[in-house]
């Protein structure tokens, strides 16, 4: 057993013994050797179920949205990606910091494609750090895929995204896993939205894709969870990254979730803005 895994188990056990938290969210085994699953542990004895290995890939932050009014603090293991999600969720007032006990676990990368773009392996906020921070690895090619799509002709681009959304089965896993997609009731689950059909067609799938991209685009922390969970392997981060690339070019360096204070670009406004609707 790894030293880090033992520290996680002991840390969670102590928090539960002292009743500092009601439960702790982490990763547990599955029947597949190369998969883990998020687990919720509420007794000290069960803390030994937590695992920390190269397959602990799921982001845990999203689960905090399911328990906004806990009786006791919620303990959760936090890496760089979870902490960036939490910064965004705190800024969006989706969680309260006083309801959380953040157990920092610097991450040396997991077996997931989403980790290839990771620029922050260490938690940016935590209550306790279980081991020393790890060096960040410069992630190259942040917007490479967007540049490749931009280089296409309009017809090629339409064909590209049309082919992507022809395959979408609208399972909404991308929405469900995204830590910054936080509406309690999503418009796609309403039966009478008027402009979004339930049928699977290219146009309705595309409306979902574009709406999702704009709802989260300027708040996207680039964690890659949406693509990781997509059962059709669709390259949908290309949409949110296009929005982020444009913001970077229009307004200077922009990255989400590095702190809990920064405004999101599309949500910020000034009464002196020139737009006539103001
Ligand atoms: S996870 Fe993939 S298949 Fe499911 S709705 Fe999202 S893009 Fe479509
Ligand atoms: S990468 Fe995907 S899952 Fe992660 S914040 Fe952006 S849209 Fe959401």
mmCIF file of C-alpha atoms and ligand atoms in Angstrom:
data_model
loop_
_atom_site.group_PDB
_atom_site.id
_atom_site.type_symbol
_atom_site.label_atom_id
_atom_site.label_comp_id
_atom_site.label_asym_id
_atom_site.label_seq_id
_atom_site.Cartn_x
_atom_site.Cartn_y
_atom_site.Cartn_z
ATOM 1 C CA UNK A 1 0.000 0.000 0.000
ATOM 2 C CA UNK A 2 1.330 3.425 -0.893
ATOM 3 C CA UNK A 3 2.359 5.827 1.821
ATOM 4 C CA UNK A 4 0.072 8.479 0.338
ATOM 5 C CA UNK A 5 -2.936 6.160 0.360
ATOM 6 C CA UNK A 6 -2.253 5.328 3.994
ATOM 7 C CA UNK A 7 -2.114 9.052 4.843
ATOM 8 C CA UNK A 8 -5.467 9.558 3.135
ATOM 9 C CA UNK A 9 -7.098 6.722 5.036
ATOM 10 C CA UNK A 10 -5.675 7.871 8.365
ATOM 11 C CA UNK A 11 -6.638 11.495 7.705
ATOM 12 C CA UNK A 12 -10.213 10.569 6.838
ATOM 13 C CA UNK A 13 -10.476 8.178 9.774
ATOM 14 C CA UNK A 14 -9.372 10.893 12.218
ATOM 15 C CA UNK A 15 -11.822 13.457 10.843
ATOM 16 C CA UNK A 16 -14.675 10.965 11.176
ATOM 17 C CA UNK A 17 -13.600 9.836 14.644
ATOM 18 C CA UNK A 18 -13.493 13.447 15.864
ATOM 19 C CA UNK A 19 -16.832 14.095 14.166
ATOM 20 C CA UNK A 20 -15.342 17.091 12.367
ATOM 21 C CA UNK A 21 -17.094 15.944 9.188
ATOM 22 C CA UNK A 22 -20.258 13.988 8.456
ATOM 23 C CA UNK A 23 -18.656 12.029 5.640
ATOM 24 C CA UNK A 24 -15.636 12.106 3.350
ATOM 25 C CA UNK A 25 -15.716 11.885 -0.456
ATOM 26 C CA UNK A 26 -12.845 10.029 -2.135
ATOM 27 C CA UNK A 27 -12.132 7.124 -4.474
ATOM 28 C CA UNK A 28 -12.809 3.428 -3.953
ATOM 29 C CA UNK A 29 -12.202 0.241 -5.887
ATOM 30 C CA UNK A 30 -14.516 -1.300 -8.463
ATOM 31 C CA UNK A 31 -14.623 -4.815 -9.887
ATOM 32 C CA UNK A 32 -12.297 -3.567 -12.615
ATOM 33 C CA UNK A 33 -8.629 -3.289 -11.670
ATOM 34 C CA UNK A 34 -8.182 -0.234 -13.886
ATOM 35 C CA UNK A 35 -11.145 1.790 -12.576
ATOM 36 C CA UNK A 36 -12.066 3.541 -9.354
ATOM 37 C CA UNK A 37 -15.338 5.121 -8.367
ATOM 38 C CA UNK A 38 -16.210 8.029 -6.090
ATOM 39 C CA UNK A 39 -17.268 6.792 -2.643
ATOM 40 C CA UNK A 40 -18.823 8.494 0.382
ATOM 41 C CA UNK A 41 -17.518 7.232 3.711
ATOM 42 C CA UNK A 42 -19.262 8.109 6.974
ATOM 43 C CA UNK A 43 -17.681 5.781 9.559
ATOM 44 C CA UNK A 44 -14.046 5.704 10.745
ATOM 45 C CA UNK A 45 -13.787 1.944 10.126
ATOM 46 C CA UNK A 46 -14.708 2.327 6.460
ATOM 47 C CA UNK A 47 -11.956 4.891 5.778
ATOM 48 C CA UNK A 48 -9.767 1.944 4.772
ATOM 49 C CA UNK A 49 -11.921 1.687 1.621
ATOM 50 C CA UNK A 50 -10.271 4.769 0.136
ATOM 51 C CA UNK A 51 -7.737 4.171 -2.633
ATOM 52 C CA UNK A 52 -5.215 6.452 -4.294
ATOM 53 C CA UNK A 53 -3.742 5.113 -7.492
ATOM 54 C CA UNK A 54 -3.245 6.051 -11.138
ATOM 55 C CA UNK A 55 -6.915 5.313 -11.852
ATOM 56 C CA UNK A 56 -8.341 7.805 -9.347
ATOM 57 C CA UNK A 57 -9.440 10.018 -12.227
ATOM 58 C CA UNK A 58 -12.987 11.203 -11.434
ATOM 59 C CA UNK A 59 -13.256 14.794 -10.299
ATOM 60 C CA UNK A 60 -14.926 14.810 -6.879
ATOM 61 C CA UNK A 61 -15.990 18.467 -6.773
ATOM 62 C CA UNK A 62 -19.266 17.994 -8.617
ATOM 63 C CA UNK A 63 -20.703 15.799 -5.845
ATOM 64 C CA UNK A 64 -20.663 18.740 -3.434
ATOM 65 C CA UNK A 65 -23.546 20.262 -5.388
ATOM 66 C CA UNK A 66 -25.781 17.397 -4.252
ATOM 67 C CA UNK A 67 -25.534 18.345 -0.576
ATOM 68 C CA UNK A 68 -25.670 22.115 -0.257
ATOM 69 C CA UNK A 69 -27.052 22.202 3.290
ATOM 70 C CA UNK A 70 -25.143 19.484 5.176
ATOM 71 C CA UNK A 71 -25.648 18.948 8.914
ATOM 72 C CA UNK A 72 -21.885 18.656 9.343
ATOM 73 C CA UNK A 73 -18.948 19.660 7.193
ATOM 74 C CA UNK A 74 -18.248 17.501 4.159
ATOM 75 C CA UNK A 75 -14.702 16.189 3.865
ATOM 76 C CA UNK A 76 -13.365 15.859 0.326
ATOM 77 C CA UNK A 77 -9.978 15.043 -1.170
ATOM 78 C CA UNK A 78 -8.805 17.939 -3.287
ATOM 79 C CA UNK A 79 -6.182 18.003 -6.059
ATOM 80 C CA UNK A 80 -5.418 20.918 -8.335
ATOM 81 C CA UNK A 81 -8.417 20.203 -10.568
ATOM 82 C CA UNK A 82 -10.861 19.862 -7.672
ATOM 83 C CA UNK A 83 -9.545 23.085 -6.148
ATOM 84 C CA UNK A 84 -10.000 25.016 -9.388
ATOM 85 C CA UNK A 85 -13.547 23.686 -9.606
ATOM 86 C CA UNK A 86 -14.144 24.702 -5.994
ATOM 87 C CA UNK A 87 -12.845 28.213 -6.598
ATOM 88 C CA UNK A 88 -15.339 28.551 -9.396
ATOM 89 C CA UNK A 89 -18.169 27.016 -7.335
ATOM 90 C CA UNK A 90 -17.379 29.356 -4.425
ATOM 91 C CA UNK A 91 -17.398 32.366 -6.737
ATOM 92 C CA UNK A 92 -20.718 31.205 -8.197
ATOM 93 C CA UNK A 93 -22.076 30.771 -4.642
ATOM 94 C CA UNK A 94 -22.822 27.109 -5.287
ATOM 95 C CA UNK A 95 -21.043 25.902 -2.136
ATOM 96 C CA UNK A 96 -20.105 27.501 1.178
ATOM 97 C CA UNK A 97 -16.493 27.269 2.282
ATOM 98 C CA UNK A 98 -17.530 26.815 5.932
ATOM 99 C CA UNK A 99 -19.398 23.637 4.976
ATOM 100 C CA UNK A 100 -16.275 21.985 3.590
ATOM 101 C CA UNK A 101 -13.176 20.354 4.982
ATOM 102 C CA UNK A 102 -10.674 20.192 2.128
ATOM 103 C CA UNK A 103 -8.047 17.469 2.352
ATOM 104 C CA UNK A 104 -5.253 18.479 -0.030
ATOM 105 C CA UNK A 105 -3.654 15.695 -2.071
ATOM 106 C CA UNK A 106 -1.040 16.954 -4.578
ATOM 107 C CA UNK A 107 -1.400 14.863 -7.731
ATOM 108 C CA UNK A 108 1.325 13.458 -9.932
ATOM 109 C CA UNK A 109 -1.034 12.734 -12.825
ATOM 110 C CA UNK A 110 -3.509 9.959 -13.460
ATOM 111 C CA UNK A 111 -4.182 7.596 -16.367
ATOM 112 C CA UNK A 112 -6.638 9.901 -18.072
ATOM 113 C CA UNK A 113 -6.408 11.960 -21.224
ATOM 114 C CA UNK A 114 -7.798 14.902 -19.313
ATOM 115 C CA UNK A 115 -4.592 15.128 -17.254
ATOM 116 C CA UNK A 116 -2.507 15.962 -20.337
ATOM 117 C CA UNK A 117 -3.635 19.602 -20.226
ATOM 118 C CA UNK A 118 -3.293 19.951 -16.432
ATOM 119 C CA UNK A 119 -1.395 23.060 -15.419
ATOM 120 C CA UNK A 120 -2.054 22.916 -11.678
ATOM 121 C CA UNK A 121 -1.359 19.643 -9.903
ATOM 122 C CA UNK A 122 -1.360 21.034 -6.381
ATOM 123 C CA UNK A 123 -4.518 22.092 -4.570
ATOM 124 C CA UNK A 124 -4.910 25.866 -4.547
ATOM 125 C CA UNK A 125 -7.032 25.797 -1.394
ATOM 126 C CA UNK A 126 -7.175 23.262 1.403
ATOM 127 C CA UNK A 127 -7.520 22.850 5.165
ATOM 128 C CA UNK A 128 -4.766 20.295 5.415
ATOM 129 C CA UNK A 129 -2.127 19.157 2.928
ATOM 130 C CA UNK A 130 -1.363 15.455 3.290
ATOM 131 C CA UNK A 131 2.023 15.517 1.563
ATOM 132 C CA UNK A 132 4.491 17.872 -0.087
ATOM 133 C CA UNK A 133 3.465 19.737 -3.267
ATOM 134 C CA UNK A 134 4.653 18.247 -6.558
ATOM 135 C CA UNK A 135 6.265 20.172 -9.434
ATOM 136 C CA UNK A 136 3.838 21.303 -12.105
ATOM 137 C CA UNK A 137 4.570 20.042 -15.599
ATOM 138 C CA UNK A 138 4.161 22.688 -18.323
ATOM 139 C CA UNK A 139 1.159 21.605 -20.382
ATOM 140 C CA UNK A 140 1.882 22.307 -24.027
ATOM 141 C CA UNK A 141 -0.616 22.966 -26.768
ATOM 142 C CA UNK A 142 -3.476 24.387 -24.717
ATOM 143 C CA UNK A 143 -5.321 25.681 -27.788
ATOM 144 C CA UNK A 144 -3.809 23.492 -30.525
ATOM 145 C CA UNK A 145 -7.056 21.746 -31.341
ATOM 146 C CA UNK A 146 -8.903 25.068 -31.558
ATOM 147 C CA UNK A 147 -6.302 26.370 -34.007
ATOM 148 C CA UNK A 148 -6.787 23.283 -36.175
ATOM 149 C CA UNK A 149 -10.555 23.895 -36.283
ATOM 150 C CA UNK A 150 -10.081 27.606 -36.962
ATOM 151 C CA UNK A 151 -7.899 26.714 -39.954
ATOM 152 C CA UNK A 152 -10.854 24.943 -41.604
ATOM 153 C CA UNK A 153 -13.143 26.622 -44.121
ATOM 154 C CA UNK A 154 -16.666 27.451 -42.825
ATOM 155 C CA UNK A 155 -18.059 24.444 -44.734
ATOM 156 C CA UNK A 156 -15.411 22.150 -43.294
ATOM 157 C CA UNK A 157 -16.139 23.467 -39.804
ATOM 158 C CA UNK A 158 -19.851 22.922 -40.237
ATOM 159 C CA UNK A 159 -19.141 19.389 -41.460
ATOM 160 C CA UNK A 160 -16.794 18.765 -38.531
ATOM 161 C CA UNK A 161 -19.238 19.825 -35.813
ATOM 162 C CA UNK A 162 -22.165 18.277 -37.668
ATOM 163 C CA UNK A 163 -20.394 14.910 -37.707
ATOM 164 C CA UNK A 164 -19.569 15.295 -34.001
ATOM 165 C CA UNK A 165 -23.163 16.037 -33.016
ATOM 166 C CA UNK A 166 -24.594 13.361 -35.316
ATOM 167 C CA UNK A 167 -22.997 10.916 -32.881
ATOM 168 C CA UNK A 168 -24.195 12.624 -29.690
ATOM 169 C CA UNK A 169 -26.797 10.458 -27.923
ATOM 170 C CA UNK A 170 -27.770 13.295 -25.562
ATOM 171 C CA UNK A 171 -27.106 11.278 -22.463
ATOM 172 C CA UNK A 172 -26.057 14.548 -20.759
ATOM 173 C CA UNK A 173 -23.123 12.880 -19.037
ATOM 174 C CA UNK A 174 -20.975 15.875 -20.078
ATOM 175 C CA UNK A 175 -23.357 18.194 -18.268
ATOM 176 C CA UNK A 176 -23.667 15.956 -15.226
ATOM 177 C CA UNK A 177 -19.916 15.602 -14.706
ATOM 178 C CA UNK A 178 -19.003 19.244 -15.277
ATOM 179 C CA UNK A 179 -18.253 20.953 -11.937
ATOM 180 C CA UNK A 180 -19.267 24.388 -13.200
ATOM 181 C CA UNK A 181 -22.521 23.282 -14.874
ATOM 182 C CA UNK A 182 -24.584 23.861 -11.763
ATOM 183 C CA UNK A 183 -28.229 24.706 -12.504
ATOM 184 C CA UNK A 184 -30.499 22.555 -10.356
ATOM 185 C CA UNK A 185 -32.950 22.226 -13.209
ATOM 186 C CA UNK A 186 -31.438 22.195 -16.664
ATOM 187 C CA UNK A 187 -33.441 23.571 -19.566
ATOM 188 C CA UNK A 188 -32.950 20.306 -21.494
ATOM 189 C CA UNK A 189 -34.923 18.437 -18.832
ATOM 190 C CA UNK A 190 -37.945 20.681 -19.217
ATOM 191 C CA UNK A 191 -40.646 19.225 -21.422
ATOM 192 C CA UNK A 192 -41.752 22.499 -23.021
ATOM 193 C CA UNK A 193 -38.698 24.599 -23.725
ATOM 194 C CA UNK A 194 -40.133 25.460 -27.114
ATOM 195 C CA UNK A 195 -36.826 25.665 -28.901
ATOM 196 C CA UNK A 196 -35.133 22.415 -27.893
ATOM 197 C CA UNK A 197 -36.681 19.195 -29.107
ATOM 198 C CA UNK A 198 -36.261 15.866 -27.356
ATOM 199 C CA UNK A 199 -35.628 13.988 -30.567
ATOM 200 C CA UNK A 200 -32.157 13.035 -31.691
ATOM 201 C CA UNK A 201 -31.396 15.134 -34.691
ATOM 202 C CA UNK A 202 -28.300 16.987 -35.770
ATOM 203 C CA UNK A 203 -29.879 20.386 -35.187
ATOM 204 C CA UNK A 204 -31.293 19.614 -31.733
ATOM 205 C CA UNK A 205 -28.052 17.976 -30.679
ATOM 206 C CA UNK A 206 -26.133 21.004 -31.908
ATOM 207 C CA UNK A 207 -28.391 23.388 -30.007
ATOM 208 C CA UNK A 208 -27.631 21.431 -26.859
ATOM 209 C CA UNK A 209 -23.899 21.491 -27.602
ATOM 210 C CA UNK A 210 -23.743 25.208 -28.318
ATOM 211 C CA UNK A 211 -25.924 26.076 -25.322
ATOM 212 C CA UNK A 212 -23.797 23.936 -23.020
ATOM 213 C CA UNK A 213 -20.639 25.541 -24.360
ATOM 214 C CA UNK A 214 -21.899 29.078 -23.780
ATOM 215 C CA UNK A 215 -23.347 28.276 -20.355
ATOM 216 C CA UNK A 216 -19.989 27.090 -19.085
ATOM 217 C CA UNK A 217 -17.535 28.528 -21.626
ATOM 218 C CA UNK A 218 -16.075 31.469 -19.715
ATOM 219 C CA UNK A 219 -16.225 29.505 -16.435
ATOM 220 C CA UNK A 220 -14.665 26.328 -17.836
ATOM 221 C CA UNK A 221 -11.690 25.266 -15.737
ATOM 222 C CA UNK A 222 -10.468 22.971 -18.539
ATOM 223 C CA UNK A 223 -10.601 19.886 -16.335
ATOM 224 C CA UNK A 224 -11.634 17.648 -19.231
ATOM 225 C CA UNK A 225 -14.306 15.777 -17.278
ATOM 226 C CA UNK A 226 -16.914 16.420 -20.006
ATOM 227 C CA UNK A 227 -14.806 14.601 -22.585
ATOM 228 C CA UNK A 228 -13.679 11.865 -20.227
ATOM 229 C CA UNK A 229 -17.235 10.815 -19.448
ATOM 230 C CA UNK A 230 -18.648 11.152 -22.968
ATOM 231 C CA UNK A 231 -19.556 7.600 -24.051
ATOM 232 C CA UNK A 232 -19.219 8.610 -27.698
ATOM 233 C CA UNK A 233 -15.722 10.079 -27.274
ATOM 234 C CA UNK A 234 -16.788 13.409 -28.707
ATOM 235 C CA UNK A 235 -14.196 16.223 -28.701
ATOM 236 C CA UNK A 236 -16.542 18.745 -27.087
ATOM 237 C CA UNK A 237 -13.876 20.636 -25.153
ATOM 238 C CA UNK A 238 -13.021 22.213 -28.494
ATOM 239 C CA UNK A 239 -16.085 24.409 -28.029
ATOM 240 C CA UNK A 240 -15.387 25.739 -24.550
ATOM 241 C CA UNK A 241 -11.724 26.119 -25.425
ATOM 242 C CA UNK A 242 -12.639 28.214 -28.458
ATOM 243 C CA UNK A 243 -14.455 30.598 -26.112
ATOM 244 C CA UNK A 244 -11.485 30.657 -23.740
ATOM 245 C CA UNK A 245 -9.024 31.217 -26.595
ATOM 246 C CA UNK A 246 -11.081 34.145 -27.893
ATOM 247 C CA UNK A 247 -11.211 35.672 -24.404
ATOM 248 C CA UNK A 248 -7.440 35.265 -24.077
ATOM 249 C CA UNK A 249 -6.937 37.061 -27.363
ATOM 250 C CA UNK A 250 -9.508 39.801 -26.739
ATOM 251 C CA UNK A 251 -8.846 40.554 -23.089
ATOM 252 C CA UNK A 252 -5.456 39.113 -22.180
ATOM 253 C CA UNK A 253 -4.482 36.045 -20.227
ATOM 254 C CA UNK A 254 -7.549 34.350 -18.807
ATOM 255 C CA UNK A 255 -7.824 31.114 -16.905
ATOM 256 C CA UNK A 256 -10.646 30.010 -14.627
ATOM 257 C CA UNK A 257 -10.583 28.717 -11.101
ATOM 258 C CA UNK A 258 -7.175 29.987 -10.033
ATOM 259 C CA UNK A 259 -8.857 31.974 -7.256
ATOM 260 C CA UNK A 260 -12.352 32.464 -5.866
ATOM 261 C CA UNK A 261 -12.506 36.212 -6.524
ATOM 262 C CA UNK A 262 -12.039 36.717 -10.276
ATOM 263 C CA UNK A 263 -15.149 37.570 -12.251
ATOM 264 C CA UNK A 264 -16.090 35.330 -15.117
ATOM 265 C CA UNK A 265 -15.591 37.202 -18.355
ATOM 266 C CA UNK A 266 -19.093 36.954 -19.808
ATOM 267 C CA UNK A 267 -20.790 37.548 -16.452
ATOM 268 C CA UNK A 268 -18.996 40.795 -15.655
ATOM 269 C CA UNK A 269 -20.440 44.123 -16.716
ATOM 270 C CA UNK A 270 -20.000 47.812 -16.087
ATOM 271 C CA UNK A 271 -22.763 50.410 -16.190
ATOM 272 C CA UNK A 272 -20.508 52.470 -18.451
ATOM 273 C CA UNK A 273 -20.497 49.699 -21.045
ATOM 274 C CA UNK A 274 -21.491 51.117 -24.400
ATOM 275 C CA UNK A 275 -24.081 48.477 -25.274
ATOM 276 C CA UNK A 276 -27.507 50.050 -25.692
ATOM 277 C CA UNK A 277 -29.254 47.495 -23.511
ATOM 278 C CA UNK A 278 -27.518 48.803 -20.394
HETATM 279 S S1 LIG B 1 -21.643 13.108 -22.969
HETATM 280 FE FE1 LIG B 1 -21.278 13.020 -25.191
HETATM 281 S S2 LIG B 1 -22.983 11.804 -26.033
HETATM 282 FE FE2 LIG B 1 -23.588 12.445 -23.953
HETATM 283 S S3 LIG B 1 -24.721 14.386 -24.274
HETATM 284 FE FE3 LIG B 1 -22.577 14.947 -23.881
HETATM 285 S S4 LIG B 1 -21.647 15.120 -25.943
HETATM 286 FE FE4 LIG B 1 -23.584 13.963 -26.179
HETATM 287 S S1 LIG B 2 -13.536 20.971 -19.201
HETATM 288 FE FE1 LIG B 2 -15.646 20.273 -19.498
HETATM 289 S S2 LIG B 2 -16.231 19.412 -17.494
HETATM 290 FE FE2 LIG B 2 -14.412 20.676 -17.115
HETATM 291 S S3 LIG B 2 -15.217 22.705 -16.560
HETATM 292 FE FE3 LIG B 2 -14.862 22.737 -18.780
HETATM 293 S S4 LIG B 2 -16.845 22.202 -19.694
HETATM 294 FE FE4 LIG B 2 -16.916 21.573 -17.513
#
